[in-house]
Coordinates of C-alpha atoms and ligand atoms in Angstrom, one line a residue:
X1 CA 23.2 15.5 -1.8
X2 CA 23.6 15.0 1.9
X3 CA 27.1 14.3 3.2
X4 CA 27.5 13.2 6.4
X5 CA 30.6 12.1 8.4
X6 CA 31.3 8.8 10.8
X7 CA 30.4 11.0 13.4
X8 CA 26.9 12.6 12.7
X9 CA 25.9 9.0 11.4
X10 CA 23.7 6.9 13.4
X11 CA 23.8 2.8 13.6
X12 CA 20.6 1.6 11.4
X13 CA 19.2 -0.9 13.5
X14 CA 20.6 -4.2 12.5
X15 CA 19.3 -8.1 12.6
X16 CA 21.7 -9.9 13.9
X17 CA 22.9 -13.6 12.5
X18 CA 24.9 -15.0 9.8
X19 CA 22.4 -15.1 7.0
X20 CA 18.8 -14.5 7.1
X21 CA 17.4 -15.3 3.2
X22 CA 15.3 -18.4 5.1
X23 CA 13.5 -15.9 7.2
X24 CA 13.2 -14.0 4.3
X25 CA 11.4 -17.0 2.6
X26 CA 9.4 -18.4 5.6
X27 CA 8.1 -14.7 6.0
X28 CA 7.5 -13.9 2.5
X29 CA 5.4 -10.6 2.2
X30 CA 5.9 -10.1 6.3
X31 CA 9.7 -10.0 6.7
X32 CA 10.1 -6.2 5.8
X33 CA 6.9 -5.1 7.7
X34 CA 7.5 -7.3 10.3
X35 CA 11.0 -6.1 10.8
X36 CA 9.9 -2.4 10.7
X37 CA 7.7 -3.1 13.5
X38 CA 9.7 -4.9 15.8
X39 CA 12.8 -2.1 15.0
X40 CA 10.2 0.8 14.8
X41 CA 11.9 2.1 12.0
X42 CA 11.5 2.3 8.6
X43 CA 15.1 0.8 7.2
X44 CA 17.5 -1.8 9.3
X45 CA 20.3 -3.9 8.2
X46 CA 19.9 -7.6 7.7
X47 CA 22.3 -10.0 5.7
X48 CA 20.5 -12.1 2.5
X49 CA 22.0 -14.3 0.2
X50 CA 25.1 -14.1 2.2
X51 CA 26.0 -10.6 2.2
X52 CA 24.9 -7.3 3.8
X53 CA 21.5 -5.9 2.2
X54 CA 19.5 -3.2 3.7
X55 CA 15.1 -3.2 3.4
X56 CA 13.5 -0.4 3.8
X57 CA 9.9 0.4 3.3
X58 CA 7.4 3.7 3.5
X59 CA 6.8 6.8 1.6
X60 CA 10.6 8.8 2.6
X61 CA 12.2 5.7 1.9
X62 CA 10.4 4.5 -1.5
X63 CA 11.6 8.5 -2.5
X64 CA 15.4 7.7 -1.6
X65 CA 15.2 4.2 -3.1
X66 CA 13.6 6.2 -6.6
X67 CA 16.4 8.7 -6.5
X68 CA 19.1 7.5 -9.4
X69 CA 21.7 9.6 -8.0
X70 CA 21.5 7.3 -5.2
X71 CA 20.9 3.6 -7.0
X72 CA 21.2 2.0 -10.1
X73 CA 19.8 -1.5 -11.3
X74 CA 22.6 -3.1 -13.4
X75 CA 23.7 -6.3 -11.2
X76 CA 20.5 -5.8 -8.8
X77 CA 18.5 -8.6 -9.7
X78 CA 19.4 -12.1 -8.7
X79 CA 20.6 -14.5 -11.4
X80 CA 17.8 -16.6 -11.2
X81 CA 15.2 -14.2 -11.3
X82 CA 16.9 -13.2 -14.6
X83 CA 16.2 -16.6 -16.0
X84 CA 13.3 -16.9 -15.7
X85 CA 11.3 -13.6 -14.6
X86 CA 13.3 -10.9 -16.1
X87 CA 15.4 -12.0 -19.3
X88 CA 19.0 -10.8 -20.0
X89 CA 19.6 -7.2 -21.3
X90 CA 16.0 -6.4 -20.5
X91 CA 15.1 -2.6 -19.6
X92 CA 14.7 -3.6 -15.6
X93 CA 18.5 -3.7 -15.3
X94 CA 19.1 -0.5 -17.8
X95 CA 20.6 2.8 -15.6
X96 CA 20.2 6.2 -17.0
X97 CA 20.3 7.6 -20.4
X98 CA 20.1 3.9 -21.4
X99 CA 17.6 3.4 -19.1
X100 CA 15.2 6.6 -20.4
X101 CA 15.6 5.6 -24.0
X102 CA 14.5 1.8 -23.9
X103 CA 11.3 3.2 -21.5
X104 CA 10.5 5.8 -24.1
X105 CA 10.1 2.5 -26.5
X106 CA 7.6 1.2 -24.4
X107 CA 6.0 3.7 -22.6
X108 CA 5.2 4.7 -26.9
X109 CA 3.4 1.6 -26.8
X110 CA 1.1 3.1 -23.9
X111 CA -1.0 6.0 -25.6
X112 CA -5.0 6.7 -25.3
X113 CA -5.4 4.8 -28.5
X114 CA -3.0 1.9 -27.6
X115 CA -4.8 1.8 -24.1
X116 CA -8.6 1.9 -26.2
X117 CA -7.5 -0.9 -28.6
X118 CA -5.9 -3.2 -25.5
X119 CA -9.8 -2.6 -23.8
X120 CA -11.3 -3.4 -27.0
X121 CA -9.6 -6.7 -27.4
X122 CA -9.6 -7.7 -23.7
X123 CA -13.4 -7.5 -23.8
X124 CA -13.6 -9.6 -27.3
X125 CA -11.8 -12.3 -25.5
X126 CA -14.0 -12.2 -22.5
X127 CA -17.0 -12.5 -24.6
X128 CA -15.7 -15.4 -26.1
X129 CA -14.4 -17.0 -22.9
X130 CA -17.5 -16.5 -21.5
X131 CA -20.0 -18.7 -24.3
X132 CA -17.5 -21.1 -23.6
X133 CA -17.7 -21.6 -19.6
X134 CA -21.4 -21.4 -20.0
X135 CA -21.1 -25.4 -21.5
X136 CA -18.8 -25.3 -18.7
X137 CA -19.3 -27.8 -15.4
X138 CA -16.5 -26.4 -13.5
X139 CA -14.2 -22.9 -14.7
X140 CA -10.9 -22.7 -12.7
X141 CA -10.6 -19.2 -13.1
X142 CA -7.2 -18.7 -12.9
X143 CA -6.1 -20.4 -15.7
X144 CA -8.8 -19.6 -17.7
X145 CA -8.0 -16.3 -17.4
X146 CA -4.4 -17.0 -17.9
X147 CA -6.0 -17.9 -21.6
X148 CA -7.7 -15.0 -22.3
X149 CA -5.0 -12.8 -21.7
X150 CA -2.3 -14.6 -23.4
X151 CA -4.6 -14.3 -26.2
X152 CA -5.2 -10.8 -25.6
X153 CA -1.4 -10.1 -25.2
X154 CA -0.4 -11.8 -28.6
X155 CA -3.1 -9.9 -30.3
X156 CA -2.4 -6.4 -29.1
X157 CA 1.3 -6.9 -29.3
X158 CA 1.0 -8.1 -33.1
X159 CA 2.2 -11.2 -31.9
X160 CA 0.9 -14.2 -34.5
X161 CA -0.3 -17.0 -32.5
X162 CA -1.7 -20.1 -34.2
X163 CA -4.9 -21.7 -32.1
X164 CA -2.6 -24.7 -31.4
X165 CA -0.1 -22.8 -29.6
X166 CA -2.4 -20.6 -27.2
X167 CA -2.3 -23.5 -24.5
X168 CA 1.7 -24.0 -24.4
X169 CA 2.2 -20.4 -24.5
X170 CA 0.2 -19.9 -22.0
X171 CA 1.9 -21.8 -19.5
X172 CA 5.1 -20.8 -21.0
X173 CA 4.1 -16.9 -20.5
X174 CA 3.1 -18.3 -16.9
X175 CA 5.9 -20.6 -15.7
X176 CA 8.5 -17.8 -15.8
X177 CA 6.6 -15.1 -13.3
X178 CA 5.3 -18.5 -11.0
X179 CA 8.6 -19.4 -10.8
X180 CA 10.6 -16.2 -9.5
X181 CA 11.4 -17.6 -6.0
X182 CA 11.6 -21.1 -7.1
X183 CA 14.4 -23.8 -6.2
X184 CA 14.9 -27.5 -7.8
X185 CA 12.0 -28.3 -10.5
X186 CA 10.1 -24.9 -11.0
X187 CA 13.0 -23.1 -11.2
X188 CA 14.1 -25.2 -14.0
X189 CA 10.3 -25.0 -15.5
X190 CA 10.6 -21.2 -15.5
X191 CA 13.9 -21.5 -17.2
X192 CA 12.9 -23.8 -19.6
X193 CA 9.9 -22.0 -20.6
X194 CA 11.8 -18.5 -20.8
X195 CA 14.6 -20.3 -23.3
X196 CA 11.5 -21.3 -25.3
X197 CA 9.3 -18.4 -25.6
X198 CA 12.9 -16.4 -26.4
X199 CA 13.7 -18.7 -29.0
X200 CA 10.2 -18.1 -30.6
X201 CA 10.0 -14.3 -30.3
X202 CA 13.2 -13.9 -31.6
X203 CA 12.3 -15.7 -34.8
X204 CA 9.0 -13.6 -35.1
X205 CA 11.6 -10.2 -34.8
X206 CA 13.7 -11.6 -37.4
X207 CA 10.6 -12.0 -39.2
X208 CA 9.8 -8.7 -39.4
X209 CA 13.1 -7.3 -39.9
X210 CA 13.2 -9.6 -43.4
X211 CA 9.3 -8.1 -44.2
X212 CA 8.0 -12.0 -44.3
X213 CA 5.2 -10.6 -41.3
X214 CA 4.5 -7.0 -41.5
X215 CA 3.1 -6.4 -37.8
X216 CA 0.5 -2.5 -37.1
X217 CA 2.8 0.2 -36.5
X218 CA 1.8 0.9 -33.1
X219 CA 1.9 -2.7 -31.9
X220 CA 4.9 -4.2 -29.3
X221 CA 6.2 -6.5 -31.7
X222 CA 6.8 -3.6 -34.8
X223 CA 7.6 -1.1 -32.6
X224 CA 10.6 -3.0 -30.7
X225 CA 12.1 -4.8 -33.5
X226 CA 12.4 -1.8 -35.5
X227 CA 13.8 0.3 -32.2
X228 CA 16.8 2.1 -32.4
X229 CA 19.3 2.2 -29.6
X230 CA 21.0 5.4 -28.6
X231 CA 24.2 5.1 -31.1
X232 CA 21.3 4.0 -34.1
X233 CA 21.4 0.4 -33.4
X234 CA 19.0 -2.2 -33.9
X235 CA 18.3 -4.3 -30.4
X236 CA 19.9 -7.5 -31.0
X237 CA 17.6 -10.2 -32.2
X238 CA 18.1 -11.8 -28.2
X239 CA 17.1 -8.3 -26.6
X240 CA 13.9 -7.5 -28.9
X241 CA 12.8 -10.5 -28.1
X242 CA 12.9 -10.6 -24.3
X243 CA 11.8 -7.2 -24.8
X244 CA 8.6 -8.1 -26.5
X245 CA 8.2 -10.8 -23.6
X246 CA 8.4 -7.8 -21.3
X247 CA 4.4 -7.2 -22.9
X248 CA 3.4 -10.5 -23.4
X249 CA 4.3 -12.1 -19.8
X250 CA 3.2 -9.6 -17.3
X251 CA 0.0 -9.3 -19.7
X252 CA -0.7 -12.5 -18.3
X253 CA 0.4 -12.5 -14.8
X254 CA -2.7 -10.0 -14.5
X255 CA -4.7 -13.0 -13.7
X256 CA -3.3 -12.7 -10.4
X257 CA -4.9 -9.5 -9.6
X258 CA -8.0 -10.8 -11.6
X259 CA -8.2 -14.2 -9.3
X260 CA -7.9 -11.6 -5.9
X261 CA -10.8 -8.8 -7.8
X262 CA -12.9 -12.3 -8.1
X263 CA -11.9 -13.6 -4.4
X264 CA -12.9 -9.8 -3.2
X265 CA -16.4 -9.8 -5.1
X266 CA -17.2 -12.7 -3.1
X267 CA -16.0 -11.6 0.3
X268 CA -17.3 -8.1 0.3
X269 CA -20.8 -9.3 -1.4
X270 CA -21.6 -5.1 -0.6
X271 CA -18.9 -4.0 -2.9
X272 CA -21.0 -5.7 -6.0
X273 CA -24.2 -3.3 -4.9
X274 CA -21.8 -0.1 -5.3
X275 CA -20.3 -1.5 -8.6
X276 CA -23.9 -1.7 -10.1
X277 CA -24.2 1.7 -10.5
X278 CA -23.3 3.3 -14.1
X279 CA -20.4 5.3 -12.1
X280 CA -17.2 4.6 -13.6
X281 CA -15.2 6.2 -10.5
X282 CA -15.8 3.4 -8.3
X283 CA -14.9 0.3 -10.6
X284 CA -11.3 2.6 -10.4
X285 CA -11.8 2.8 -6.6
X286 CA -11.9 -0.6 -6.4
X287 CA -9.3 -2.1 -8.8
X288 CA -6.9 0.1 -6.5
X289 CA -8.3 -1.4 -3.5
X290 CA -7.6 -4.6 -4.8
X291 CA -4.1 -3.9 -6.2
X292 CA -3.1 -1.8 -2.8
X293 CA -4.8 -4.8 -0.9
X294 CA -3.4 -8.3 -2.0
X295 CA -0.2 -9.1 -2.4
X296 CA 1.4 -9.8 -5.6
X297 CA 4.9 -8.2 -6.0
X298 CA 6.5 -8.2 -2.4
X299 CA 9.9 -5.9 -3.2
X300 CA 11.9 -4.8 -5.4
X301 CA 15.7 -4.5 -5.5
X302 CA 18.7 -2.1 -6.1
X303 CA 22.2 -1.6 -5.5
X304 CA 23.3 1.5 -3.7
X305 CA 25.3 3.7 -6.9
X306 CA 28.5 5.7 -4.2
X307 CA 28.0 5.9 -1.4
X308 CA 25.5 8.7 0.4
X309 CA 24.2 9.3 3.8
X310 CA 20.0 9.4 4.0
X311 CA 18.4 10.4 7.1
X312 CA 21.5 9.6 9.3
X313 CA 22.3 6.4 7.8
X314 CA 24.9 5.4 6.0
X315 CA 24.6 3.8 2.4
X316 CA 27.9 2.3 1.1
X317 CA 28.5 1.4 -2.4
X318 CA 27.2 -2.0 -3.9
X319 CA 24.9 -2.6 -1.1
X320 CA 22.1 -4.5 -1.9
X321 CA 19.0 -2.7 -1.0
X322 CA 15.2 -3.8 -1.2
X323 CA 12.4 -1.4 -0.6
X324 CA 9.0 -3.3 0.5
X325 CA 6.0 -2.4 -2.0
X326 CA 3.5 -5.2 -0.3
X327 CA 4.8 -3.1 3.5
X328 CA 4.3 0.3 1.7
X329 CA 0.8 -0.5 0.5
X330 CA 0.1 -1.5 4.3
X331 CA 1.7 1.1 6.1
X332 CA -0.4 2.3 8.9
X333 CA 0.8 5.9 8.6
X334 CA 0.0 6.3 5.0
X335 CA -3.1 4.0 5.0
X336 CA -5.8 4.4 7.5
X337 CA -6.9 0.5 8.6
X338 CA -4.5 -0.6 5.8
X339 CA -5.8 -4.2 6.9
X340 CA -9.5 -3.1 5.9
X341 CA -10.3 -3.7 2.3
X342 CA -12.5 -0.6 1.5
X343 CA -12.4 1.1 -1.9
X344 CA -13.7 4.3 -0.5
X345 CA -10.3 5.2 0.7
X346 CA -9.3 6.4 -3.1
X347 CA -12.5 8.7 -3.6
X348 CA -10.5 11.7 -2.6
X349 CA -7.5 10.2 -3.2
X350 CA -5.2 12.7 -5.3
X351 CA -2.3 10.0 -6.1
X352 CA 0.9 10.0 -5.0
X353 CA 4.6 8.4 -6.5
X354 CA 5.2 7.1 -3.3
X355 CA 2.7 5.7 -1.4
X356 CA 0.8 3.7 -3.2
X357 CA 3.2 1.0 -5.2
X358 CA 1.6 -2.1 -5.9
X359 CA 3.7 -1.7 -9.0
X360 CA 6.9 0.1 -7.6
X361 CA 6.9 4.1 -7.3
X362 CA 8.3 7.2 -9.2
X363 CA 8.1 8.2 -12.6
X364 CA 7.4 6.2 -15.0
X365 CA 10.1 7.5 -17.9
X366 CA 13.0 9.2 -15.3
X367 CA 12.9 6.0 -13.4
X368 CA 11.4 2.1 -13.5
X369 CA 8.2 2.5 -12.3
X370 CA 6.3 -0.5 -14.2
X371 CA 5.1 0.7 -17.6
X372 CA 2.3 -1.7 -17.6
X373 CA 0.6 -0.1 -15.0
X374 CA -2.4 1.4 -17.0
X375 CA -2.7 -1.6 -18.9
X376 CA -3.1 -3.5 -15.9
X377 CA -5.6 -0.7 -14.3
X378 CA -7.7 -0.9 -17.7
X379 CA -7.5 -4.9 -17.9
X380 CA -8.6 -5.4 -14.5
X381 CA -11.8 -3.0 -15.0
X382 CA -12.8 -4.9 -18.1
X383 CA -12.6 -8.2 -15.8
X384 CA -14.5 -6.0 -13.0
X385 CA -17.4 -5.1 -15.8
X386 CA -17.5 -9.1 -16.8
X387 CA -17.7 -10.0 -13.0
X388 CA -20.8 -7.6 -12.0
X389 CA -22.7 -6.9 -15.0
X390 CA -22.1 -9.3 -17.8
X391 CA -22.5 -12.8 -16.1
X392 CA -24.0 -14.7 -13.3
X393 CA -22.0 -17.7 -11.6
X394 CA -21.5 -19.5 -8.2
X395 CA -18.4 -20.1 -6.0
X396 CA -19.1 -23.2 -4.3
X397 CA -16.9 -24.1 -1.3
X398 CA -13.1 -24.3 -1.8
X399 CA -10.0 -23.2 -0.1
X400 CA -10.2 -19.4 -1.1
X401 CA -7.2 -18.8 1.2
X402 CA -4.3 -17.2 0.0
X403 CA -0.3 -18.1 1.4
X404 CA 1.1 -14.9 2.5
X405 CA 4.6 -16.9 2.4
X406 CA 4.5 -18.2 -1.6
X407 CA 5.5 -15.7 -3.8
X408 CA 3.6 -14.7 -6.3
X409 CA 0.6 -15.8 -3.8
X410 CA -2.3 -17.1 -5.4
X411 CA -5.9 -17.9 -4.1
X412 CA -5.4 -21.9 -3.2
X413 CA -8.3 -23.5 -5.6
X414 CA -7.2 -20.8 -8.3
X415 CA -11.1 -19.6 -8.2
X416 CA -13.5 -22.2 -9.0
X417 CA -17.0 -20.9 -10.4
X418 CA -19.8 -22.6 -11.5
X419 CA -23.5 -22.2 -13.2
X420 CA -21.6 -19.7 -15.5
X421 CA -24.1 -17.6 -17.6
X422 CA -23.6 -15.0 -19.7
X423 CA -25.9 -12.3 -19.4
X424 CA -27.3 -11.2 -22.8
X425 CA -27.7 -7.6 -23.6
Ligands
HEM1 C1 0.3 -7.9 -13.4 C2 0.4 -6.9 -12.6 C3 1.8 -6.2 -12.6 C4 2.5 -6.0 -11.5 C5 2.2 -6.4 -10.0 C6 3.7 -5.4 -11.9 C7 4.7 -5.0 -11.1 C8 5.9 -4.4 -11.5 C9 7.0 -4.0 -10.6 C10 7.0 -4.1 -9.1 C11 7.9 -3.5 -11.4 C12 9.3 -3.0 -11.0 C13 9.3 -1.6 -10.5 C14 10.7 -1.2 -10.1 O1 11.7 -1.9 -10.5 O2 10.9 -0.2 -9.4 C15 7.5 -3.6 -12.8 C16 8.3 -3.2 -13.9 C17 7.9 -3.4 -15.2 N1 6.7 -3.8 -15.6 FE1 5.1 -4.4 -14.4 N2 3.7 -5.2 -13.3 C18 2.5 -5.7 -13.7 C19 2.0 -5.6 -15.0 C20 2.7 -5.2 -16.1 C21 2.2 -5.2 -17.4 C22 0.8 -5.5 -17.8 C23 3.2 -4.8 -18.2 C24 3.3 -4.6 -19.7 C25 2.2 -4.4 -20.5 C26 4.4 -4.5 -17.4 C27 5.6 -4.1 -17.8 C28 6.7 -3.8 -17.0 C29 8.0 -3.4 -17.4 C30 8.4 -3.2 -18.9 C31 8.7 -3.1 -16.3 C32 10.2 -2.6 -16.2 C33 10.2 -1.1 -16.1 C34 11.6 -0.5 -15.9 O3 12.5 -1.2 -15.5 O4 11.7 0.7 -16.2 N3 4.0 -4.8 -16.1 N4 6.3 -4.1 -12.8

């Protein structure tokens, strides 16, 4: 590690006032970036939710904020994003050997054949959403979609979900990742729905445990129920279940990145020309694009573990520090014309754990990189293939625009298609 004394520190540039969580909220996916540019540097010091918090954003600084020697997790996360987004216990707020062992449960969930079966349903439930919209007037995509994948979700998780259920967990599943950022009603909607959905996984997990439902092997739902902790544990009933509800919700919060794949179609009517052809590669290309393009998850949080000098700067202990994924994906000196939507940037594109975080950076089992991110790769190409080749529609005029303030931002009419037709093969 670095050491560095007062005197070979340097000041990191610093925003001055009392409190600055309103800018934080009126600029939304801006307020790092914009920050960063005004500065011209890559970290500063700001104050949110009343106390000191650094932001920091770029490849270097994604590699510091990655580094567990450096941060940990427990206590990182707001309260109320634990209500409703997260769930108490939950593996985003585990720190090391804890940490590895509760992602090796789910990253076991994430194999070739887990990944093939998750494809295999996903595409099911497309087919049969689709001779459905076809008697269809008017599809709001959005929450259609919301449909499928809860449906999807429960399925590959082993999750039993009786027909009459699929609409209320739906907007269960969906009220607690709309709500992260909420104050007064939604807040309270997302907390309500989390309490719910809990209540009901947690009597699934007891059901297993007592053999009345006998869930596949490989699914969520067997797999975490049956987990063992590091001392030989079961999870408690509480944590399996929020655990499972790691799958199920973020499953559905895909439709996000489906609504912006449908919104992209339209405005880059080129990109559907390129996507006809049989080459897999650029379907990939382009569900990067969209993820690195659109913003969806604007930071993520961490408290600084002892304090440690980076570059210069001084990191005391217990500071609150947020490193900007939406700034990262739009940083002009990793991304050339990062405001430019063009797929062809990935053809040569050899990856990298830093640079490209739509879904936060590092390794997945070392550190908390999201687990789902295959799932989410593999979903959205199975929505791609649905889009170009496997129906015909029309957007008729809306407000496509998208807030870059509301967080998680979502095209304003949701995606309204019409003249849906399935295209028979
Ligand atoms: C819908 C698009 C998604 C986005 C934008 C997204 C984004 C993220 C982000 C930013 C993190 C935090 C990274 C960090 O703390 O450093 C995360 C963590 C996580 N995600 Fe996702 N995610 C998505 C989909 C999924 C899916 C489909 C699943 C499960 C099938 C999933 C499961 C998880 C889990 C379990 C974690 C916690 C990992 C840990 O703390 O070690 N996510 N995700």
């Amino acid at each position: 590690m670095e050491m560095g004394t007062m005197s070979d520190t340097n000041q990191m540039p610093h925003e001055e006032g009392i409190d600055h969580t309103l800018s934080l909220m009126r600029e939304g996916y801006m307020y790092i970036l914009n920050r960063r540019h005004s500065f011209s540097s890559e970290i500063f010091e700001t104050r949110l939710l009343g106390k000191k918090a650094i932001c920091m954003g770029g490849r270097a600084a994604a590699e510091a904020f990655y580094d567990t020697e450096k941060f940990k997790r427990k206590d990182a996360a707001p309260n109320r994003v634990v209500q409703t987004l997260f769930g108490k216990n939950g593996v985003q707020a585990l720190d090391g050997q804890e940490h590895k062992h509760r992602k090796e449960m789910f990253m076991s969930i994430m194999s070739p054949e887990g990944l093939q079966s998750l494809k295999d349903i996903t595409n099911k439930q497309w087919k049969l959403a689709l001779s459905k919209w076809q008697q269809m007037d008017e599809v709001v995509l959005y929450d259609e979609v919301k449909e499928i994948l809860c449906r999807t979700a429960c399925q590959w998780a082993g999750v039993p979900l009786e027909e009459d259920d699929v609409k209320k967990v739906t907007k269960d599943l969906a009220a607690m990742f709309e709500s992260p950022a909420a104050v007064g009603p939604n807040h309270w909607s997302g907390r309500h729905a989390r309490n719910s959905v809990e209540k009901w996984m947690g009597e699934l997990v007891d059901k297993v445990r007592n053999g009345e439902i006998n869930p596949p092997e490989d699914t969520a739902l067997h797999r975490f129920s049956w987990y063992r902790d590091l001392e030989g544990n079961l999870l408690d009933t509480e944590t399996a279940s929020v655990e499972v509800i790691n799958i199920l919700r973020p499953i559905v919060a895909i439709a996000i990145f489906i609504n912006f794949t449908a919104l992209a179609l339209h405005h880059y009517p080129e990109e559907r020309k390129k996507l006809k052809t049989p080459d897999e590669k650029y379907a990939q290309m382009f569900v990067q694009e969209v993820r690195r393009f659109y913003p969806f998850f604007p930071f993520v949080a961490a408290l600084v573990k002892k304090d440690f000098t980076w570059n210069n700067y001084k990191f005391e202990e217990g500071t609150l520090t947020l490193l900007d994924l939406y700034g990262t994906n739009h940083d002009p000196e990793i991304w050339e014309n990062p405001d430019i939507f063009n797929p062809e940037r990935f053809t040569d594109w050899e990856g990298s754990l830093f640079s490209f975080i739509p879904q936060g950076g590092g390794d997945y089992f070392m550190g908390h990189r999201c687990a789902g991110e295959w799932v989410t790769v593999e979903v959205m190409k199975v929505s791609l293939d649905h889009f170009v080749n496997q129906m015909e529609y029309e957007i008729p005029d809306q407000d496509l625009s998208f807030s870059m303030v509301s967080v998680p931002s979502i095209p304003h009419s949701k995606v309204v298609l019409t003249h849906v037709k399935q295209i028979k093969k």
